[in-house]
PDB file of C-alpha atoms in Angstrom:
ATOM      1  CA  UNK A   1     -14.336  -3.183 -21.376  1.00 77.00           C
ATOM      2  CA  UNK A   2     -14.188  -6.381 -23.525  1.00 86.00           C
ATOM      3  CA  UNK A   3     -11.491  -9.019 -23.933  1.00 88.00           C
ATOM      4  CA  UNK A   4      -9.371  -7.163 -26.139  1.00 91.00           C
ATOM      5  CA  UNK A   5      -9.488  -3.680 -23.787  1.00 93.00           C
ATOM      6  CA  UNK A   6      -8.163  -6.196 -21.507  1.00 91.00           C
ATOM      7  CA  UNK A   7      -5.488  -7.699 -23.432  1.00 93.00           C
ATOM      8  CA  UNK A   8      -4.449  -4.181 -24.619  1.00 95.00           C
ATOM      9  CA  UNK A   9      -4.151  -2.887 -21.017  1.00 94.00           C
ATOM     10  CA  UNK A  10      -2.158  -5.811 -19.977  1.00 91.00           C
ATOM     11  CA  UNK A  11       0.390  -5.428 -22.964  1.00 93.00           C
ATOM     12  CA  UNK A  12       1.040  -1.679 -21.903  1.00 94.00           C
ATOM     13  CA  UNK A  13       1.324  -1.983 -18.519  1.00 90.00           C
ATOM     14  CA  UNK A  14       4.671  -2.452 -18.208  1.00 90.00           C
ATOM     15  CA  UNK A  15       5.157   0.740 -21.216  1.00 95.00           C
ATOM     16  CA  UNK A  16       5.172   1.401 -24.110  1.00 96.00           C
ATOM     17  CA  UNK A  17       8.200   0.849 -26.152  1.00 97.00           C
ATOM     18  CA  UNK A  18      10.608   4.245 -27.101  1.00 97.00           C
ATOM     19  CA  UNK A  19      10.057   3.993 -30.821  1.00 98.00           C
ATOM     20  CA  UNK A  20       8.541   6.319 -33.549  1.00 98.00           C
ATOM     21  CA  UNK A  21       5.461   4.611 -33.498  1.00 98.00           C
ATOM     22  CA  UNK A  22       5.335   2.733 -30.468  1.00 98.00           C
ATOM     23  CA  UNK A  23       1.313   2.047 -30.881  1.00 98.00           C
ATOM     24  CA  UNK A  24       2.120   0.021 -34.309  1.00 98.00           C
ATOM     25  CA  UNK A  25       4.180  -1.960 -32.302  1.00 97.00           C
ATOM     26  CA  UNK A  26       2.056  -2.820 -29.629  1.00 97.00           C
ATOM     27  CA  UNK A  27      -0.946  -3.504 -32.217  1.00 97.00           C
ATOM     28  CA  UNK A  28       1.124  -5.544 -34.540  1.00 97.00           C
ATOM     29  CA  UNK A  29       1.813  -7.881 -31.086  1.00 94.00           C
ATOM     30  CA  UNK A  30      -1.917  -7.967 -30.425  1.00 95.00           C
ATOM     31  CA  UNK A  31      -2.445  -8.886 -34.036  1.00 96.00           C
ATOM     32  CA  UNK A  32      -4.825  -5.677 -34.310  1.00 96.00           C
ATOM     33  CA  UNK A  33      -4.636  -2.037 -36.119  1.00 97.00           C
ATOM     34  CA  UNK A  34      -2.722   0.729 -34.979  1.00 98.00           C
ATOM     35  CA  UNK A  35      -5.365   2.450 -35.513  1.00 98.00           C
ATOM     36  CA  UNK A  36      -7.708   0.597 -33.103  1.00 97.00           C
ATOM     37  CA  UNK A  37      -5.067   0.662 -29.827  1.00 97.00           C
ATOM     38  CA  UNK A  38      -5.512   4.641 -30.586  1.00 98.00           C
ATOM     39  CA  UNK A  39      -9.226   4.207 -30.465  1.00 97.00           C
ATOM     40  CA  UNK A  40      -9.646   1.679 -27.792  1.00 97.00           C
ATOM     41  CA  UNK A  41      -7.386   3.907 -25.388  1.00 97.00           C
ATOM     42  CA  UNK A  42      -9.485   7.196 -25.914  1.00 97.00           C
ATOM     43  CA  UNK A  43     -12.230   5.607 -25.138  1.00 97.00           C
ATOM     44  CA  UNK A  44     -10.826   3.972 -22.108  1.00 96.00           C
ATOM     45  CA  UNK A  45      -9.837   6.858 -21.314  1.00 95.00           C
ATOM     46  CA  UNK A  46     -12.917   8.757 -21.794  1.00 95.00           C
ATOM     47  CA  UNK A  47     -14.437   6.136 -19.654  1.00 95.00           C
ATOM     48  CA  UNK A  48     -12.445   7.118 -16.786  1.00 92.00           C
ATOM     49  CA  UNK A  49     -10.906   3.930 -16.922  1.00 93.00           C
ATOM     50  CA  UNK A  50      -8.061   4.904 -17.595  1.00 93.00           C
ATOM     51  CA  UNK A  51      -6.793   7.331 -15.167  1.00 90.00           C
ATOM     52  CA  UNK A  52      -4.156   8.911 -16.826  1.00 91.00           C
ATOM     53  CA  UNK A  53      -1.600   7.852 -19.616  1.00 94.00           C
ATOM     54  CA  UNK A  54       1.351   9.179 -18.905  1.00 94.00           C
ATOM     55  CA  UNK A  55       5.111   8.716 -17.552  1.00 94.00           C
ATOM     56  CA  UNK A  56       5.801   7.496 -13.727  1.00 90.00           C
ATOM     57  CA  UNK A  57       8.366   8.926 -12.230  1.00 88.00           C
ATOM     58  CA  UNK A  58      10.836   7.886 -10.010  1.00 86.00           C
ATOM     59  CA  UNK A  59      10.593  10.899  -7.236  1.00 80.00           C
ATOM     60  CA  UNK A  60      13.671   9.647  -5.308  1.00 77.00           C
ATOM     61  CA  UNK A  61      15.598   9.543  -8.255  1.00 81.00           C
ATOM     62  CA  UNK A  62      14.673  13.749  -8.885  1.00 79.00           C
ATOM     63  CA  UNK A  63      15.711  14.580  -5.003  1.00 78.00           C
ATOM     64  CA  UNK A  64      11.830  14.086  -4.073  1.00 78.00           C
ATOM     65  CA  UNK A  65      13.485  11.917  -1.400  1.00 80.00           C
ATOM     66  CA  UNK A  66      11.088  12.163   1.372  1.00 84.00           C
ATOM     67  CA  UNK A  67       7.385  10.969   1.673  1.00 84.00           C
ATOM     68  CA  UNK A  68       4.988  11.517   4.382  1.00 92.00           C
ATOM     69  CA  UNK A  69       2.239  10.177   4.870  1.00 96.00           C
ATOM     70  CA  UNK A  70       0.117  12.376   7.370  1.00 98.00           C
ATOM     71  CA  UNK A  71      -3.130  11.445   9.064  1.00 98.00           C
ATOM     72  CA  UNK A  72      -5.758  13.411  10.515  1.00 98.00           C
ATOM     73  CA  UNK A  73      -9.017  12.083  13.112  1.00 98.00           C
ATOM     74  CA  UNK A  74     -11.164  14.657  11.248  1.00 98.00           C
ATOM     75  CA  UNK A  75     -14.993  14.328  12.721  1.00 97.00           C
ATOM     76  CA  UNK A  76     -17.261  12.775  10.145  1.00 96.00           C
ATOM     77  CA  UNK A  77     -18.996  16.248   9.573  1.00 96.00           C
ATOM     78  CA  UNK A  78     -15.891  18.191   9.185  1.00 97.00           C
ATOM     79  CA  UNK A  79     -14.551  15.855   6.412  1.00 96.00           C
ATOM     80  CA  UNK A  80     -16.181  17.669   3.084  1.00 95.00           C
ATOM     81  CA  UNK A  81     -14.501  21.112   4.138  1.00 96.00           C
ATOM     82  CA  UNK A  82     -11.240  19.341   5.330  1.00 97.00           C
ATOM     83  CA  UNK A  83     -10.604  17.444   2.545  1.00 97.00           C
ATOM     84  CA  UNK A  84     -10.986  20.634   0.177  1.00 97.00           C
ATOM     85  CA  UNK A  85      -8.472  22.351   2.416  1.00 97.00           C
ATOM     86  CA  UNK A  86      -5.737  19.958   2.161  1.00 97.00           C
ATOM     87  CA  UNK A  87      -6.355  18.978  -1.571  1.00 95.00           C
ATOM     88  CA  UNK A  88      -5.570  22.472  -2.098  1.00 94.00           C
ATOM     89  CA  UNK A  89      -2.016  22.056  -1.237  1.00 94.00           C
ATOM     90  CA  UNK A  90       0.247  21.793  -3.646  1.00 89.00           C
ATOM     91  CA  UNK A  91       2.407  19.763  -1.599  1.00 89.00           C
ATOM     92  CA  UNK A  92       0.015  17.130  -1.188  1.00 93.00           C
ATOM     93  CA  UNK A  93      -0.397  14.591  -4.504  1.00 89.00           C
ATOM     94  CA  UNK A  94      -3.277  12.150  -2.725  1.00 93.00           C
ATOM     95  CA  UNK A  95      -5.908  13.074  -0.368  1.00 97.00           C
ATOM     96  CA  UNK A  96      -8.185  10.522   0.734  1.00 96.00           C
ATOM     97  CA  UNK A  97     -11.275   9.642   3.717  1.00 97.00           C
ATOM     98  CA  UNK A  98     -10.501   6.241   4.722  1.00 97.00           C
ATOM     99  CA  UNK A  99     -12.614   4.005   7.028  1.00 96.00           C
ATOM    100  CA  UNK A 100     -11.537   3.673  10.754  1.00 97.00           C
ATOM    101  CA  UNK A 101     -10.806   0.629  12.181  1.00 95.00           C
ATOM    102  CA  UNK A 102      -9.902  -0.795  15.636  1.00 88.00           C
ATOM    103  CA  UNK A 103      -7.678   0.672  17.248  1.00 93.00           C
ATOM    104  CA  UNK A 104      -6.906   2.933  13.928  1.00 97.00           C
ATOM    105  CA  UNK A 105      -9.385   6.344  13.989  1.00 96.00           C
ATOM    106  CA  UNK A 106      -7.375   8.564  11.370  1.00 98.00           C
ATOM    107  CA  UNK A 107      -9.505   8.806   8.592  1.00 98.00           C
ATOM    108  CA  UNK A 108      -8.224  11.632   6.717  1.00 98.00           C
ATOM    109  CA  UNK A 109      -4.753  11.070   4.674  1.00 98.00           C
ATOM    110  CA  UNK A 110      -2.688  12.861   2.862  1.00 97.00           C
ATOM    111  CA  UNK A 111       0.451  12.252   1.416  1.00 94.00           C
ATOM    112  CA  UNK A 112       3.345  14.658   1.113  1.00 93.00           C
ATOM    113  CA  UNK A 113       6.654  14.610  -0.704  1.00 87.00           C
ATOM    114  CA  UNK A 114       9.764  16.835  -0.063  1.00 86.00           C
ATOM    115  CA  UNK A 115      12.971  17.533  -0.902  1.00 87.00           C
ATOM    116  CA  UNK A 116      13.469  16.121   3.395  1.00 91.00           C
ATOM    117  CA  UNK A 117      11.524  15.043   6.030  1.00 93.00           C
ATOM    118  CA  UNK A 118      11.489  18.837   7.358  1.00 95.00           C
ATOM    119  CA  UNK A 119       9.940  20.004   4.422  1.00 94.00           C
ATOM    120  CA  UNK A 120       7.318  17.472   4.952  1.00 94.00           C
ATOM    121  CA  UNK A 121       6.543  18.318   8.456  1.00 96.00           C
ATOM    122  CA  UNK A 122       6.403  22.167   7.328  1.00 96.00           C
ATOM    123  CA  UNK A 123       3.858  21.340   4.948  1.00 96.00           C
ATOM    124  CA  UNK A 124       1.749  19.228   7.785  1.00 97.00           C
ATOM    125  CA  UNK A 125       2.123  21.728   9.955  1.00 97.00           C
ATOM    126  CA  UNK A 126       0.922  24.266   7.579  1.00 97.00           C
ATOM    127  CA  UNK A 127      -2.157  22.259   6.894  1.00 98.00           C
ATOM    128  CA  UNK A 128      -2.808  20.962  10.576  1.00 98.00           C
ATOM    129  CA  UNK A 129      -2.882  24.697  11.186  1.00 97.00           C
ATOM    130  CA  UNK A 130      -5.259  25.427   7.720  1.00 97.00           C
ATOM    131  CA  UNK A 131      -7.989  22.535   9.087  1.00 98.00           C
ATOM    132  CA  UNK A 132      -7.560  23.283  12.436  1.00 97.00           C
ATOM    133  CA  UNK A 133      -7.748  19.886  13.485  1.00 97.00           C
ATOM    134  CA  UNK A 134      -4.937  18.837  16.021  1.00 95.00           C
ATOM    135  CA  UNK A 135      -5.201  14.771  16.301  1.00 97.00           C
ATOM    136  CA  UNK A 136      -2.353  13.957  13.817  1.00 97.00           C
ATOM    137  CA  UNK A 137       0.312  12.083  12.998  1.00 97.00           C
ATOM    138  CA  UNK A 138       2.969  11.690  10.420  1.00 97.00           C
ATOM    139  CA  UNK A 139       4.160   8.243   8.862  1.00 96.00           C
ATOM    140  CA  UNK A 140       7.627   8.228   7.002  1.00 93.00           C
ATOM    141  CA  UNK A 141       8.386   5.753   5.052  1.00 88.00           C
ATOM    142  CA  UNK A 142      11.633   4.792   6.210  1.00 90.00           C
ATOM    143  CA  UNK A 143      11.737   1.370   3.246  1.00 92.00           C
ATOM    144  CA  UNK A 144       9.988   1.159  -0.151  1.00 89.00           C
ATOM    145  CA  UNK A 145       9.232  -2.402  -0.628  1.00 93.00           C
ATOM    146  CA  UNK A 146       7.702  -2.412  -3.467  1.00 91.00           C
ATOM    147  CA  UNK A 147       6.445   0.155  -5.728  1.00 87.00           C
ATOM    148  CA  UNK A 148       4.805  -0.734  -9.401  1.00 82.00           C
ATOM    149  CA  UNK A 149       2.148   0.452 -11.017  1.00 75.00           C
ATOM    150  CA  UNK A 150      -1.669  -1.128 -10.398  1.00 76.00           C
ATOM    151  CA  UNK A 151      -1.689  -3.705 -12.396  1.00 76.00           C
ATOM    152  CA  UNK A 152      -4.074  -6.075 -14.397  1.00 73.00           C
ATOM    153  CA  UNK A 153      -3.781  -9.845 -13.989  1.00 68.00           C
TER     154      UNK A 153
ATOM    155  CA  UNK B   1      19.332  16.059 -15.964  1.00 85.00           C
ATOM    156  CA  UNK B   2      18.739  19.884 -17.919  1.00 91.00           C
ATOM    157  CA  UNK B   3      15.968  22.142 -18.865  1.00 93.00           C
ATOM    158  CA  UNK B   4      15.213  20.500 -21.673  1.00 95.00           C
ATOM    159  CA  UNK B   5      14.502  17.031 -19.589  1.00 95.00           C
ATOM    160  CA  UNK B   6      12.578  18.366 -16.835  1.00 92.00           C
ATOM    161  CA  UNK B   7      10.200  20.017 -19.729  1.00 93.00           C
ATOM    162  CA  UNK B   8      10.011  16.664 -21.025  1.00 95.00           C
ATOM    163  CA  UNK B   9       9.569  14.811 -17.850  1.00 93.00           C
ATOM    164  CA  UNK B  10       7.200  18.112 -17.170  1.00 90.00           C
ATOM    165  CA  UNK B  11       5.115  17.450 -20.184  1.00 92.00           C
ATOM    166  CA  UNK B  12       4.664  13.844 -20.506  1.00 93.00           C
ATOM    167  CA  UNK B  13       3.213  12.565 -16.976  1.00 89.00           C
ATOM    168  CA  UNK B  14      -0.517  13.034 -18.393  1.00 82.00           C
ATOM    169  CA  UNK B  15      -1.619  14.051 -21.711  1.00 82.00           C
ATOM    170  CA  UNK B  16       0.806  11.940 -23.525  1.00 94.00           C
ATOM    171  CA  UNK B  17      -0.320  12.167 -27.077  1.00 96.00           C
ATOM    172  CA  UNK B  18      -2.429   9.277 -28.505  1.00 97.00           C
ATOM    173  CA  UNK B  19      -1.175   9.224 -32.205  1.00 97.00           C
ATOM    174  CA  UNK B  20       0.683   7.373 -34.074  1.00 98.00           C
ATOM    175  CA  UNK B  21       3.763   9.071 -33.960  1.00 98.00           C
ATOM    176  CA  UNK B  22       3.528  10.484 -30.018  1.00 98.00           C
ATOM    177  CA  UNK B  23       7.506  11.645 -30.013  1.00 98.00           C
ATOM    178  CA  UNK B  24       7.095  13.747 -32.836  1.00 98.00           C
ATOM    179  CA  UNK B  25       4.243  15.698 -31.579  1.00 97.00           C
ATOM    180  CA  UNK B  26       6.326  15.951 -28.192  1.00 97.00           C
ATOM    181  CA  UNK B  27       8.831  17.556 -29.895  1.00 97.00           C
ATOM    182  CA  UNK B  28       7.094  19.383 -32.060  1.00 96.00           C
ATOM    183  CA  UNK B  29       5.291  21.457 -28.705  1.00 95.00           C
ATOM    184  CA  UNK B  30       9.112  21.242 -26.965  1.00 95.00           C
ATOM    185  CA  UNK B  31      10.918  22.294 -30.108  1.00 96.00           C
ATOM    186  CA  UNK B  32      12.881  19.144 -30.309  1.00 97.00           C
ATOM    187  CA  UNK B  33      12.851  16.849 -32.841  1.00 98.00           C
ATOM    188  CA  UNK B  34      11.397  13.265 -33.119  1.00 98.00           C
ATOM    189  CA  UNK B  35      14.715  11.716 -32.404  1.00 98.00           C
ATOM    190  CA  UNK B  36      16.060  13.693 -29.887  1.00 97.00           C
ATOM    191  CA  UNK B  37      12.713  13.101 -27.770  1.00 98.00           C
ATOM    192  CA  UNK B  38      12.607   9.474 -27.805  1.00 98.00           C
ATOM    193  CA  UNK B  39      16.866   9.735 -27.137  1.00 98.00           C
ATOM    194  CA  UNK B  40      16.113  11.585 -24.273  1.00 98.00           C
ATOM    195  CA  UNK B  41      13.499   9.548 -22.327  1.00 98.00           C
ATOM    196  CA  UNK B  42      15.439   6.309 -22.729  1.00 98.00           C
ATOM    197  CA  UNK B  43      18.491   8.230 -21.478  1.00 97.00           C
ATOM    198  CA  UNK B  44      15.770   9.194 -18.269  1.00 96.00           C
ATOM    199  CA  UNK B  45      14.518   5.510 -18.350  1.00 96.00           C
ATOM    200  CA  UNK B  46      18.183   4.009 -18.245  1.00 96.00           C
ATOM    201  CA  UNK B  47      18.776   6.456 -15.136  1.00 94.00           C
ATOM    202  CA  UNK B  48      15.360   4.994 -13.760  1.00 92.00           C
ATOM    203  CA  UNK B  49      14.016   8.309 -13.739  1.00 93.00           C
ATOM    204  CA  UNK B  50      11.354   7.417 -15.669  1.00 95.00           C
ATOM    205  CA  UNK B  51       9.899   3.796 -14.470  1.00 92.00           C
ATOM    206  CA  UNK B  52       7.343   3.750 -17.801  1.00 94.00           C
ATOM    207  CA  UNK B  53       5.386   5.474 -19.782  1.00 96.00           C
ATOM    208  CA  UNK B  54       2.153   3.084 -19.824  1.00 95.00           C
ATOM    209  CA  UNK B  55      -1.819   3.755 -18.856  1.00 94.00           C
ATOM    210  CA  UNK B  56      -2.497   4.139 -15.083  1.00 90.00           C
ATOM    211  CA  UNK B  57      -5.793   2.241 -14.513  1.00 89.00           C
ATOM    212  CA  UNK B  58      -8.672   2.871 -12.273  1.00 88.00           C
ATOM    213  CA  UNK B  59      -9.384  -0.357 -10.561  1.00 86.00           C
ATOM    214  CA  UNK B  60     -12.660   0.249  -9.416  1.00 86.00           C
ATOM    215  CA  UNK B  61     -13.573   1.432 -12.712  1.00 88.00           C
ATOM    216  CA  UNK B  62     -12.509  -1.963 -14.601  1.00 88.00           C
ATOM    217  CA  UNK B  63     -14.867  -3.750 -11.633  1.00 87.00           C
ATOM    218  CA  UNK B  64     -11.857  -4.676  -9.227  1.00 91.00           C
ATOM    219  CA  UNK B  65     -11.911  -3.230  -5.288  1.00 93.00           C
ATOM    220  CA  UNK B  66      -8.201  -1.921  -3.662  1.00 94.00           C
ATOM    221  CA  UNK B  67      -7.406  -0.935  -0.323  1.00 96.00           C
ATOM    222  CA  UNK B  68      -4.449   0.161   2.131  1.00 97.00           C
ATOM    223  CA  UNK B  69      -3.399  -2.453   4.833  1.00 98.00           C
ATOM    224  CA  UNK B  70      -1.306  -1.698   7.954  1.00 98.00           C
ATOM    225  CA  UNK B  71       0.545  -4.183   9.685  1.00 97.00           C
ATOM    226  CA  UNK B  72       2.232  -4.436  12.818  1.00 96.00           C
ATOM    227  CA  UNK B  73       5.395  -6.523  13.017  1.00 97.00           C
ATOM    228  CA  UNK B  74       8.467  -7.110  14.746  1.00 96.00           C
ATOM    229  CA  UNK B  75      10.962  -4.785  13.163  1.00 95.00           C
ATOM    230  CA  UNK B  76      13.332  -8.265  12.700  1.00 96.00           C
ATOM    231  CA  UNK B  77      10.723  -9.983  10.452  1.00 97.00           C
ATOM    232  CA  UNK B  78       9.561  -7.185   8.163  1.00 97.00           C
ATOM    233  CA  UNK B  79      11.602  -8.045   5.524  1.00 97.00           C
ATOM    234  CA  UNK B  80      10.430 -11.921   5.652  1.00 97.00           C
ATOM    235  CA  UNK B  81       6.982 -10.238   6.047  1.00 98.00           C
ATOM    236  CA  UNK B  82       7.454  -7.759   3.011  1.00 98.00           C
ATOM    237  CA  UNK B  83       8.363 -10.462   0.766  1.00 97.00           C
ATOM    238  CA  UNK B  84       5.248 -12.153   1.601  1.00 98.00           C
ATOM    239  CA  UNK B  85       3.380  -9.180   1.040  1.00 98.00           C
ATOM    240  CA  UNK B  86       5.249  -8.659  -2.468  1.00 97.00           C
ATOM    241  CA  UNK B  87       4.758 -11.820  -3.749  1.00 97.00           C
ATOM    242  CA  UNK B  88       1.370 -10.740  -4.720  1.00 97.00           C
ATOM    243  CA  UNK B  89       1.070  -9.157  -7.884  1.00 93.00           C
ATOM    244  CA  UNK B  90      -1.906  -7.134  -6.551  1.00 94.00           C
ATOM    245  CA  UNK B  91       0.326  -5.530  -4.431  1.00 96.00           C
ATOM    246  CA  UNK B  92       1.344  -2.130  -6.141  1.00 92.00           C
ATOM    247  CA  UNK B  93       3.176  -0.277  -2.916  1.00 94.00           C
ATOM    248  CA  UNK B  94       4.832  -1.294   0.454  1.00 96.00           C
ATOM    249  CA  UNK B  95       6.333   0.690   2.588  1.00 95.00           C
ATOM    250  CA  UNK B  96       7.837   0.191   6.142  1.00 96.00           C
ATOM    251  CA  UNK B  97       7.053   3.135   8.448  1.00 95.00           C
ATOM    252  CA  UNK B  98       7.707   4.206  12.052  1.00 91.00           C
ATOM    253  CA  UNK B  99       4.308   3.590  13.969  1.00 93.00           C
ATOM    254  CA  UNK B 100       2.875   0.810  15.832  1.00 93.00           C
ATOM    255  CA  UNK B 101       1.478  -0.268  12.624  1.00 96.00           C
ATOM    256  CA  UNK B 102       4.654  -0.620  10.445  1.00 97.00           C
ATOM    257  CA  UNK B 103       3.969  -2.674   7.519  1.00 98.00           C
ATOM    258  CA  UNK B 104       1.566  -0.175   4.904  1.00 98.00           C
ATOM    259  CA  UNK B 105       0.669  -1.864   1.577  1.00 98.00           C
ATOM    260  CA  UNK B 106      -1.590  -1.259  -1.001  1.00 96.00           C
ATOM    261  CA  UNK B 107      -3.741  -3.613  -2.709  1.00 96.00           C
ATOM    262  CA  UNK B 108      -5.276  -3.881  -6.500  1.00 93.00           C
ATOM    263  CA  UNK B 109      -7.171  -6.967  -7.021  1.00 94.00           C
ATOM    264  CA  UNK B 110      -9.719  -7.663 -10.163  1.00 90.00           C
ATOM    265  CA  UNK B 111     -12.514  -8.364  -7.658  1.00 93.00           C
ATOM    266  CA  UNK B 112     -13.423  -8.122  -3.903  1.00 94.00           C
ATOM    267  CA  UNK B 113     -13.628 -11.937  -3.571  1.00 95.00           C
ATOM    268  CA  UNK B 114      -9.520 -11.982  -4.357  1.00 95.00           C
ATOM    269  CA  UNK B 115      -8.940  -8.564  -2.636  1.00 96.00           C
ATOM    270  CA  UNK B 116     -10.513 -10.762   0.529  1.00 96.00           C
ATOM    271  CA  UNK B 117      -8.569 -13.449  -0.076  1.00 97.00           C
ATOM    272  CA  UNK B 118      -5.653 -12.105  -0.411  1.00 97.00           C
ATOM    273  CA  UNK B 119      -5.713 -10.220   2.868  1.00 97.00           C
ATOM    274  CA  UNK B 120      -6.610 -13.421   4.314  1.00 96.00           C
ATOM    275  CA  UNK B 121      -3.875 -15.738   3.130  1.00 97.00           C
ATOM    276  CA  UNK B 122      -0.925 -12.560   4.097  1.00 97.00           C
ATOM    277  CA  UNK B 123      -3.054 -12.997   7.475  1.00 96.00           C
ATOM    278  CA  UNK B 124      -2.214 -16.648   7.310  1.00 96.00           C
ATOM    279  CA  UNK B 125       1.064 -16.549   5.919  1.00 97.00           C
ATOM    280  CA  UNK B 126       2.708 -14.406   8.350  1.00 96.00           C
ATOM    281  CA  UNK B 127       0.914 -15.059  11.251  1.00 94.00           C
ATOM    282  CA  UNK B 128      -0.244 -11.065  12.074  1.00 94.00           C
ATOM    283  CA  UNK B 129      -3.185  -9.172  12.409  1.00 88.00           C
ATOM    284  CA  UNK B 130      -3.866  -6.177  10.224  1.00 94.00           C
ATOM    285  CA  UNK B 131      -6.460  -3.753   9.375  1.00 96.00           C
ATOM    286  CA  UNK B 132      -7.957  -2.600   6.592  1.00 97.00           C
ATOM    287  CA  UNK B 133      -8.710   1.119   5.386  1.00 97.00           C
ATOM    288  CA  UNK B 134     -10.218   1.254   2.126  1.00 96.00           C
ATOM    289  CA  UNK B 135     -11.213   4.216   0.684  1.00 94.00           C
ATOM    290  CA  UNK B 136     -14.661   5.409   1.842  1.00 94.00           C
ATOM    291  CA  UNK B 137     -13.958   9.290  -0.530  1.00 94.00           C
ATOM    292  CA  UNK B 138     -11.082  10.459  -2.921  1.00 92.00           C
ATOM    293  CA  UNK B 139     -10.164  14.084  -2.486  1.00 94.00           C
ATOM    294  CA  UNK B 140      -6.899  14.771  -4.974  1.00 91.00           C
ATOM    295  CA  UNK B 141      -5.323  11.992  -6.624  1.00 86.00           C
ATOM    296  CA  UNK B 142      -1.883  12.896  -7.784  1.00 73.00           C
ATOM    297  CA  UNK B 143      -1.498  12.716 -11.550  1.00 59.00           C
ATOM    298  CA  UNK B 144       1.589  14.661 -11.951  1.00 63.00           C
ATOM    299  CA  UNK B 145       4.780  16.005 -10.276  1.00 64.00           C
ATOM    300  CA  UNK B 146       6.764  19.156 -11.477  1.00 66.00           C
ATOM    301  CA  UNK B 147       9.539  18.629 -11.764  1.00 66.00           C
TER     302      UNK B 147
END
């Protein structure tokens, strides 16, 4: 990742433009090739540093209205097996072992979106049941704040 | 919304093409044409549908550190508390949600010296105590929705 990966990432992040060739237009900003924004993002993406290039979508806006986000205290040798149980569900788009902290000792998370907040617990239910682990809760999110993409500074 | 958006919106979330003319060779697997394509996402872009059709970044990848952050605040200053939060660039999602620890936001920072910092001036700022969760393992990370 050099300067002008950099530059390049920072120019897109907020999308590409809707135009036949909207990679001309982003190089002819950056004063480079088409040819070499093509380049530069396979590569970055390649490298894995680019995660994905895609559209973001708005999930409220599609009826995806509720989001959960459930926790699990999984014990630390249970994790491996848990967390390929619940990434299985198709239901769940992030599944992640976070560390504990204070007075905080869920460590496994997963977040769920439905159509409504039943749905949601359905699907929690379903997996509390699949893992067998019973120390759980589920975290609505009642306000979105703020939601952007990660962004480069 | 139709058929024919929802296979759009269906096929574009990853493996949007890298080539110089991208809407073409949308349409060309949707059996659409060029024009209709590109008409079609700004029509789902307009509607805020789509938010953007950009590179999602890996952080840790490009050097930087993230985390989540949970906050616990009285339910009549979490908006003065939010905007705090959302002031920072860094910070990509914030949510309020019904637990002791209300406040949940996510933070993207270019290195762990700012990601620090930053949690310590929102400590600062707004006067509460939170606690940190960064990831310790990665199990499924979303990359598309069917829609």
């Amino acid at each position: 990742m050099d300067e002008a990966d950099r530059k390049l990432l920072k120019m897109m992040q907020d999308g590409i433009p809707l135009v036949k060739r909207p990679f001309a237009e982003v190089a002819s900003s950056l004063g480079i090739a088409e040819d070499e924004v093509l380049q530069r993002l396979q590569r970055l993406l390649d490298e894995g540093k680019i995660r994905r290039f895609g559209a973001s979508i708005a999930h409220r806006k599609i009826g995806v209205i509720a989001n959960a986000m459930c926790v699990w205290n999984v014990p630390d040798e249970r994790v491996d097996g848990v967390g390929d149980i619940i990434a299985g569900f198709d239901e769940v788009t992030h599944c992640y072992v976070r560390s504990r902290a204070r007075d905080w000792g869920h460590n496994m998370f997963a977040m769920v979106h439905g159509r409504t907040k039943q749905e949601c617990e359905e699907v929690a239910d379903r997996i509390t049941k699949a893992i067998g682990v019973h120390d759980r809760k589920i975290l609505f999110s009642e306000r979105e704040f703020k939601k952007t993409g990660v962004r480069i500074e | 919304m139709d058929e024919v958006d929802r296979s759009i919106l269906n096929s574009i979330q990853d493996g949007f093409p890298l080539t110089s003319r991208p809407f073409a060779e949308l349409g060309a697997r949707l059996g659409l044409s060029e024009d209709e394509v590109i008409s079609r996402i700004q029509k789902l872009k307009d509607a805020n549908i789509i938010r953007r059709i950009a590179p999602v970044i890996d952080v840790k990848k490009l050097g930087g550190a993230s985390t989540l952050v949970a906050m616990s605040v009285p339910l009549d200053r979490v908006d003065e508390v939010a905007g705090i939060i959302n002031a920072y660039s860094e910070v990509s999602h914030n949510y309020l949600r019904q637990d002791k620890y209300n406040i949940w936001f996510t933070v993207s920072a270019s290195s762990k010296s700012r990601l620090d910092q930053i949690l310590k001036e929102i400590e600062e700022k707004t006067g509460y105590p939170y606690i940190n969760l960064p990831t310790v393992r990665v199990f499924k990370l979303g990359v598309k929705f069917e829609v």
